[in-house]
Tab-separated table of C-alpha atoms and ligand atoms in Angstrom:
chain	number	residue	atom	x	y	z
A	1	ALA	CA	-151.692	300.594	-198.147
A	2	ALA	CA	-153.360	302.083	-195.940
A	3	ASP	CA	-151.415	302.089	-193.096
A	4	HIS	CA	-148.227	303.294	-195.333
A	5	THR	CA	-150.598	306.678	-196.184
A	6	MET	CA	-151.259	307.591	-192.817
A	7	TYR	CA	-147.997	306.689	-191.751
A	8	HIS	CA	-146.525	309.934	-194.368
A	9	ALA	CA	-149.335	311.873	-193.682
A	10	LYS	CA	-148.487	311.552	-190.307
A	11	HIS	CA	-144.428	311.671	-189.659
A	12	THR	CA	-143.968	314.946	-190.938
A	13	GLY	CA	-140.770	315.507	-189.334
A	14	ARG	CA	-137.093	314.845	-187.388
A	15	ASN	CA	-138.960	316.487	-184.405
A	16	ASN	CA	-142.215	314.403	-184.224
A	17	VAL	CA	-140.313	311.427	-183.172
A	18	CYS	CA	-143.993	310.016	-181.511
A	19	PHE	CA	-145.281	310.071	-185.062
A	20	TYR	CA	-149.203	309.972	-183.437
A	21	SER	CA	-148.408	312.853	-181.814
A	22	ASP	CA	-151.471	314.171	-180.572
A	23	ILE	CA	-151.403	312.010	-178.250
A	24	VAL	CA	-153.294	312.279	-175.851
A	25	HIS	CA	-151.624	311.517	-172.137
A	26	LEU	CA	-152.686	310.577	-168.185
A	27	LYS	CA	-153.112	314.384	-166.108
A	28	ALA	CA	-155.108	315.361	-169.623
A	29	LEU	CA	-157.328	313.172	-169.255
A	30	GLY	CA	-159.404	313.799	-166.612
A	31	ARG	CA	-162.983	312.878	-165.885
A	32	GLU	CA	-162.840	311.855	-168.985
A	33	HIS	CA	-161.070	308.361	-167.817
A	34	VAL	CA	-164.391	306.344	-167.898
A	35	ALA	CA	-165.904	307.138	-170.894
A	36	ILE	CA	-161.983	306.041	-172.869
A	37	GLN	CA	-162.307	302.595	-171.666
A	38	SER	CA	-165.416	301.733	-172.285
A	39	ARG	CA	-164.142	303.238	-176.153
A	40	LEU	CA	-160.592	300.853	-175.414
A	41	SER	CA	-162.916	297.612	-174.780
A	42	THR	CA	-164.803	298.385	-177.667
A	43	ALA	CA	-161.558	298.804	-179.688
A	44	ILE	CA	-159.748	295.342	-179.103
A	45	ARG	CA	-163.768	293.438	-179.306
A	46	ASN	CA	-163.606	294.656	-182.464
A	47	ASN	CA	-160.500	293.415	-183.036
A	48	ARG	CA	-159.737	298.050	-183.334
A	49	LEU	CA	-155.834	298.004	-182.173
A	50	GLN	CA	-152.420	297.900	-183.953
A	51	VAL	CA	-149.056	296.647	-183.069
A	52	PHE	CA	-146.478	298.172	-185.090
A	53	TYR	CA	-143.191	296.797	-185.567
A	54	GLN	CA	-139.746	298.728	-183.937
A	55	PRO	CA	-136.754	297.085	-185.838
A	56	ILE	CA	-133.632	296.079	-183.502
A	57	VAL	CA	-130.779	296.193	-185.822
A	58	ASP	CA	-127.309	294.046	-184.822
A	59	ALA	CA	-124.373	297.067	-184.300
A	60	ARG	CA	-122.067	296.140	-187.074
A	61	SER	CA	-123.950	295.698	-189.739
A	62	GLY	CA	-126.639	297.359	-188.965
A	63	GLU	CA	-128.752	295.406	-190.760
A	64	VAL	CA	-132.406	294.141	-188.901
A	65	LEU	CA	-132.157	291.184	-186.877
A	66	SER	CA	-136.199	291.546	-185.400
A	67	VAL	CA	-138.832	293.088	-184.640
A	68	GLU	CA	-140.396	293.909	-181.695
A	69	ALA	CA	-144.520	294.273	-181.810
A	70	LEU	CA	-146.038	297.785	-180.398
A	71	ALA	CA	-149.770	297.709	-179.305
A	72	ARG	CA	-150.893	300.884	-180.807
A	73	TRP	CA	-154.835	303.045	-180.588
A	74	GLN	CA	-156.205	305.207	-182.518
A	75	ASP	CA	-159.220	306.061	-180.716
A	76	ASP	CA	-161.103	307.586	-183.344
A	77	GLN	CA	-162.536	310.910	-180.557
A	78	SER	CA	-159.299	311.315	-179.350
A	79	GLY	CA	-156.179	310.459	-182.251
A	80	TRP	CA	-153.636	307.843	-180.632
A	81	ILE	CA	-153.398	307.386	-176.852
A	82	SER	CA	-150.062	305.904	-175.714
A	83	PRO	CA	-149.857	303.302	-174.717
A	84	GLU	CA	-148.224	304.289	-171.353
A	85	LEU	CA	-151.038	305.219	-170.698
A	86	PHE	CA	-153.782	302.234	-171.963
A	87	ILE	CA	-152.165	299.057	-171.116
A	88	PRO	CA	-152.167	300.215	-167.440
A	89	MET	CA	-155.322	300.600	-167.746
A	90	ALA	CA	-156.445	297.297	-169.725
A	91	GLU	CA	-154.393	295.843	-166.654
A	92	LYS	CA	-156.328	297.758	-163.976
A	93	VAL	CA	-159.803	296.874	-165.445
A	94	GLY	CA	-158.902	293.643	-166.632
A	95	LEU	CA	-159.269	293.671	-170.644
A	96	ILE	CA	-154.599	292.741	-170.383
A	97	GLN	CA	-155.605	289.402	-171.097
A	98	GLU	CA	-158.215	289.468	-174.809
A	99	LEU	CA	-155.406	293.420	-175.669
A	100	SER	CA	-152.984	290.503	-176.310
A	101	GLU	CA	-154.686	288.531	-177.206
A	102	LEU	CA	-154.884	290.229	-180.070
A	103	VAL	CA	-151.341	291.519	-180.096
A	104	ILE	CA	-149.873	287.763	-180.239
A	105	GLN	CA	-152.890	287.188	-182.709
A	106	GLN	CA	-152.143	289.352	-185.210
A	107	SER	CA	-147.636	289.770	-184.803
A	108	PHE	CA	-147.980	285.499	-185.141
A	109	ALA	CA	-149.194	285.969	-187.778
A	110	LYS	CA	-147.681	288.335	-189.014
A	111	LEU	CA	-144.689	287.142	-188.773
A	112	ARG	CA	-145.924	284.062	-190.197
A	113	GLN	CA	-146.464	285.425	-193.896
A	114	TRP	CA	-143.319	287.063	-193.520
A	115	ARG	CA	-141.387	283.453	-192.490
A	116	ASP	CA	-143.189	283.285	-195.670
A	117	ALA	CA	-141.733	285.644	-197.641
A	118	GLY	CA	-139.048	284.262	-196.701
A	119	LEU	CA	-138.075	287.646	-194.688
A	120	THR	CA	-135.903	285.792	-192.136
A	121	GLN	CA	-137.067	287.321	-188.904
A	122	LYS	CA	-137.669	287.062	-185.531
A	123	LEU	CA	-140.180	288.856	-183.587
A	124	MET	CA	-140.079	290.543	-179.642
A	125	ILE	CA	-143.402	290.965	-177.455
A	126	ASN	CA	-144.343	292.411	-174.630
A	127	ILE	CA	-145.388	290.461	-171.144
A	128	SER	CA	-147.635	292.219	-168.632
A	129	ARG	CA	-146.866	291.007	-164.693
A	130	SER	CA	-151.135	289.800	-165.276
A	131	GLN	CA	-149.892	288.028	-168.140
A	132	LEU	CA	-147.982	286.474	-166.815
A	133	PHE	CA	-149.736	284.394	-163.539
A	134	GLN	CA	-152.363	283.451	-165.592
A	135	PRO	CA	-152.320	280.168	-165.442
A	136	GLN	CA	-153.850	278.815	-168.544
A	137	PHE	CA	-151.048	281.385	-169.946
A	138	VAL	CA	-147.788	279.239	-171.348
A	139	THR	CA	-150.315	277.103	-173.289
A	140	GLN	CA	-151.867	279.706	-175.243
A	141	LEU	CA	-148.874	280.360	-175.985
A	142	ASN	CA	-148.164	277.445	-177.209
A	143	GLU	CA	-151.448	276.980	-179.290
A	144	ARG	CA	-151.088	280.809	-180.518
A	145	LEU	CA	-147.055	278.676	-182.888
A	146	MET	CA	-149.190	275.692	-183.355
A	147	GLN	CA	-152.164	277.851	-185.382
A	148	HIS	CA	-149.534	279.989	-186.915
A	149	ARG	CA	-146.701	277.233	-187.439
A	150	LEU	CA	-143.944	278.756	-185.517
A	151	ARG	CA	-141.409	278.238	-183.006
A	152	ALA	CA	-140.929	279.222	-179.810
A	153	GLU	CA	-137.299	279.508	-180.770
A	154	ASP	CA	-138.704	282.082	-182.536
A	155	VAL	CA	-140.184	284.942	-180.483
A	156	VAL	CA	-139.027	286.396	-177.832
A	157	LEU	CA	-141.006	287.305	-174.534
A	158	GLU	CA	-139.960	290.924	-172.975
A	159	ILE	CA	-140.645	291.538	-168.571
A	160	THR	CA	-140.408	294.932	-167.309
A	161	GLU	CA	-137.582	294.395	-164.988
A	162	SER	CA	-140.510	295.896	-161.571
A	163	VAL	CA	-142.588	293.392	-161.998
A	164	ALA	CA	-139.234	291.805	-160.564
A	165	LEU	CA	-139.548	292.414	-157.421
A	166	THR	CA	-143.588	291.272	-155.841
A	167	ASP	CA	-144.402	287.863	-155.803
A	168	TYR	CA	-140.987	286.784	-157.190
A	169	SER	CA	-140.803	283.570	-156.322
A	170	ARG	CA	-143.788	282.672	-158.297
A	171	GLN	CA	-142.456	285.142	-161.203
A	172	LEU	CA	-139.237	283.106	-161.196
A	173	ARG	CA	-141.774	279.198	-161.701
A	174	HIS	CA	-143.877	280.796	-164.647
A	175	LEU	CA	-140.530	282.309	-166.898
A	176	ARG	CA	-139.280	279.453	-166.399
A	177	GLN	CA	-141.629	277.378	-167.029
A	178	LEU	CA	-141.656	279.892	-170.264
A	179	ASN	CA	-138.111	279.530	-171.268
A	180	ASP	CA	-138.167	275.881	-170.819
A	181	SER	CA	-141.391	275.516	-174.031
A	182	GLY	CA	-138.117	277.613	-175.799
A	183	PHE	CA	-139.363	280.789	-175.850
A	184	LYS	CA	-136.093	283.137	-175.276
A	185	ILE	CA	-136.934	285.968	-171.755
A	186	ALA	CA	-135.989	289.262	-171.961
A	187	ILE	CA	-136.010	291.865	-169.250
A	188	ASP	CA	-137.428	295.281	-170.410
A	189	ASP	CA	-136.716	298.724	-169.571
A	190	PHE	CA	-133.627	297.571	-167.225
A	191	GLY	CA	-132.383	299.873	-164.763
A	192	THR	CA	-135.862	301.759	-163.918
A	193	GLY	CA	-136.281	298.893	-161.703
A	194	TYR	CA	-135.906	297.190	-158.333
A	195	SER	CA	-134.251	293.825	-158.096
A	196	SER	CA	-131.209	293.327	-157.020
A	197	LEU	CA	-128.392	291.584	-158.886
A	198	SER	CA	-128.392	288.890	-156.699
A	199	GLN	CA	-132.523	288.489	-158.079
A	200	LEU	CA	-130.981	289.345	-161.687
A	201	HIS	CA	-128.683	286.606	-161.500
A	202	GLU	CA	-131.585	284.204	-161.047
A	203	MET	CA	-133.654	284.308	-163.740
A	204	PRO	CA	-134.627	283.252	-166.102
A	205	ALA	CA	-133.141	285.666	-168.612
A	206	GLN	CA	-131.061	286.054	-171.885
A	207	ILE	CA	-130.927	288.853	-173.016
A	208	LEU	CA	-131.258	293.012	-171.279
A	209	LYS	CA	-132.095	295.421	-172.997
A	210	ILE	CA	-130.980	298.778	-171.445
A	211	ASP	CA	-133.347	301.249	-170.339
A	212	VAL	CA	-134.260	304.634	-173.513
A	213	SER	CA	-133.431	306.935	-170.289
A	214	PHE	CA	-129.570	305.551	-169.936
A	215	SER	CA	-128.936	306.218	-173.896
A	216	LEU	CA	-130.598	309.546	-173.152
A	217	ARG	CA	-127.930	310.629	-170.534
A	218	LEU	CA	-124.568	309.879	-172.803
A	219	HIS	CA	-123.690	313.327	-173.331
A	220	THR	CA	-122.478	313.796	-169.644
A	221	ASP	CA	-119.839	311.684	-168.515
A	222	ASP	CA	-121.905	309.884	-165.594
A	223	GLY	CA	-123.447	309.042	-168.422
A	224	ARG	CA	-121.915	307.159	-170.131
A	225	ARG	CA	-119.555	305.803	-167.511
A	226	MET	CA	-122.905	304.552	-166.050
A	227	MET	CA	-123.984	303.105	-169.678
A	228	GLN	CA	-120.107	301.672	-169.312
A	229	ALA	CA	-121.233	300.241	-166.238
A	230	ILE	CA	-124.861	298.626	-167.533
A	231	VAL	CA	-123.049	297.443	-170.594
A	232	GLN	CA	-119.801	295.509	-168.591
A	233	LEU	CA	-122.619	293.860	-165.739
A	234	GLY	CA	-124.863	292.144	-168.485
A	235	PHE	CA	-121.587	290.738	-169.936
A	236	ALA	CA	-120.762	289.444	-166.684
A	237	LEU	CA	-123.997	287.480	-166.889
A	238	GLY	CA	-123.922	285.875	-170.115
A	239	LEU	CA	-126.338	287.321	-171.273
A	240	GLU	CA	-127.028	289.211	-174.382
A	241	ILE	CA	-127.410	292.723	-174.418
A	242	ILE	CA	-129.881	295.561	-176.993
A	243	VAL	CA	-130.225	299.561	-175.659
A	244	GLU	CA	-133.193	300.598	-176.959
A	245	GLY	CA	-133.790	304.359	-176.875
A	246	VAL	CA	-130.573	304.527	-179.701
A	247	GLU	CA	-131.839	308.245	-181.334
A	248	THR	CA	-128.237	309.197	-182.829
A	249	LEU	CA	-125.326	307.803	-184.895
A	250	GLU	CA	-123.366	309.513	-182.088
A	251	THR	CA	-125.097	307.419	-179.330
A	252	ALA	CA	-124.500	303.509	-181.865
A	253	ARG	CA	-120.950	304.571	-182.556
A	254	PHE	CA	-120.741	304.991	-178.082
A	255	LEU	CA	-121.764	302.141	-177.777
A	256	GLN	CA	-121.124	299.914	-180.019
A	257	GLY	CA	-117.762	301.113	-178.416
A	258	LEU	CA	-118.650	299.450	-175.185
A	259	GLY	CA	-119.382	296.009	-177.733
A	260	VAL	CA	-122.860	296.711	-177.109
A	261	GLN	CA	-123.583	293.623	-180.215
A	262	ARG	CA	-127.891	295.098	-180.050
A	263	MET	CA	-129.283	298.759	-180.953
A	264	GLN	CA	-133.043	299.811	-181.420
A	265	GLY	CA	-134.058	303.171	-181.583
A	266	PHE	CA	-135.215	305.996	-183.166
A	267	TYR	CA	-131.995	306.668	-185.226
A	268	PHE	CA	-132.814	303.318	-186.988
A	269	SER	CA	-136.674	304.214	-187.558
A	270	GLU	CA	-140.248	304.601	-184.753
A	271	PRO	CA	-142.114	301.722	-184.409
A	272	VAL	CA	-143.287	301.154	-187.471
A	273	PRO	CA	-147.738	299.487	-189.670
A	274	SER	CA	-146.316	296.449	-190.516
A	275	GLY	CA	-146.620	297.218	-193.933
A	276	VAL	CA	-143.715	299.696	-193.047
A	277	ALA	CA	-141.551	297.117	-191.809
A	278	GLU	CA	-142.068	294.786	-194.988
A	279	LEU	CA	-140.995	297.059	-196.681
A	280	TRP	CA	-137.800	297.079	-195.579
A	281	MET	CA	-136.963	293.547	-195.108
A	282	ARG	CA	-137.840	293.091	-198.522
A	283	LEU	CA	-135.102	296.246	-199.597
A	284	GLY	CA	-133.138	294.925	-196.791
A	285	LEU	CA	-132.140	297.809	-195.100
A	286	GLN	CA	-129.041	298.203	-193.601
A	287	ALA	CA	-128.231	301.171	-191.706
A	288	LYS	CA	-125.784	303.418	-191.218
A	289	VAL	CA	-123.386	302.057	-188.033
B	301	C2E	P1	-141.529	299.047	-174.174
B	301	C2E	O1	-141.506	298.018	-174.164
B	301	C2E	O2	-139.535	298.867	-172.813
B	301	C2E	O3	-140.591	299.875	-175.538
B	301	C2E	C1	-140.126	300.987	-175.718
B	301	C2E	C2	-140.575	302.156	-175.657
B	301	C2E	O4	-140.389	303.450	-176.245
B	301	C2E	C3	-141.562	301.971	-177.301
B	301	C2E	O5	-142.823	303.206	-176.553
B	301	C2E	C4	-141.114	303.231	-177.966
B	301	C2E	O6	-142.230	303.526	-179.128
B	301	C2E	C5	-140.146	303.734	-177.365
B	301	C2E	N1	-139.119	304.531	-178.139
B	301	C2E	C6	-138.348	303.360	-179.141
B	301	C2E	N2	-137.278	303.794	-179.873
B	301	C2E	C7	-137.158	304.760	-178.847
B	301	C2E	C8	-135.916	306.275	-179.149
B	301	C2E	O7	-134.986	306.725	-180.027
B	301	C2E	N3	-136.297	306.821	-178.168
B	301	C2E	C9	-137.694	307.350	-177.230
B	301	C2E	N4	-137.468	308.033	-176.375
B	301	C2E	N5	-137.841	306.287	-177.359
B	301	C2E	C10	-137.993	304.512	-178.194
B	301	C2E	P2	-144.181	302.326	-177.047
B	301	C2E	O8	-144.203	302.387	-177.979
B	301	C2E	O9	-144.592	304.266	-176.662
B	301	C2E	O10	-144.974	302.172	-175.575
B	301	C2E	C11	-144.211	301.980	-173.740
B	301	C2E	C12	-144.481	300.345	-173.531
B	301	C2E	O11	-146.034	300.222	-173.418
B	301	C2E	C13	-143.430	299.682	-173.669
B	301	C2E	O12	-142.240	300.216	-173.916
B	301	C2E	C14	-144.244	298.594	-173.014
B	301	C2E	O13	-143.966	298.091	-172.125
B	301	C2E	C15	-145.999	298.767	-173.492
B	301	C2E	N6	-146.281	298.059	-174.446
B	301	C2E	C16	-146.719	298.676	-175.891
B	301	C2E	N7	-147.311	297.129	-176.413
B	301	C2E	C17	-147.126	296.387	-175.893
B	301	C2E	C18	-148.341	294.932	-175.628
B	301	C2E	O14	-148.565	294.927	-176.569
B	301	C2E	N8	-148.325	294.444	-174.291
B	301	C2E	C19	-147.769	295.275	-173.088
B	301	C2E	N9	-148.229	294.246	-171.720
B	301	C2E	N10	-147.275	295.975	-172.676
B	301	C2E	C20	-147.143	296.547	-174.667
B	302	MG	MG1	-140.094	296.498	-175.378
B	303	MG	MG1	-137.718	298.807	-172.903
B	304	MG	MG1	-140.577	301.007	-171.461
């Protein structure tokens, strides 16, 4: 209930797309950086980070098929801080493991509750490069699955494409291992990284998430042609496609025309607290597409 109130209080209008409207950006931080790092560490230790959920919808029916878990942090002093800031910070200062553990715990527990309530849902979670390379990561994930009586098939791991180039063969090995355990792999932010097409072909991935930036360029001919080419590339490689950053019905319709099956974006919903996500599931909400 508390979640709910906060959501409505902050969500004041169409342009307020990131409803944590007082986001703190890197530039603005300056020497406050160190202080923020230490508050982040405290927040993680005290389990004060939250997980929000954004729906991924079926492009034809508008039905919610799964949700992406996204970490959120409301700092007492600075307000909502963007994950674009605190995720890299957590990586840099060695807190990403703990942060990830928190996100996994919260989202798996939620998925279990949703399953028990008959709200069948699949979950997508973001995995950092440093986690991928942790030898105990697969074991840790599997333990958490068991603890919550979930199957690896219920969870998709999103790996950003920019990770792709360095330590390539090592990464491949870890991804295969996760894939062999049953987890589906999605390449996140596709089109913004540096992976070559031959690498993409070799990746043990099942899903391609096309980056927000491509969706925001569909008002130009070039932008539309680019999107079309990427979608076709994904299909040629036999991948399932999710387009991120769908902000308008017009965009959704254009993507439908390209044969895209899954979409995610503010047109459908921003990332919301679990209580709000649960409400749509209970109501069986379907977006207009
Ligand atoms: P991402 O995984 O690519 O997540 C999608 C981002 O796009 C989210 O930003 C989401 O709020 C935003 N977005 C969704 N729909 C739209 C739209 O229609 N238009 C626009 N312009 N943006 C949209 P968010 O939540 O700020 O997260 C930023 C990044 O932080 C994520 O990008 C992900 O890479 C990282 N991140 C978030 N949570 C976690 C986590 O638990 N673990 C790890 N390792 N990384 C995380
Ligand atoms: Mg993601
Ligand atoms: Mg993305
Ligand atoms: Mg991203």
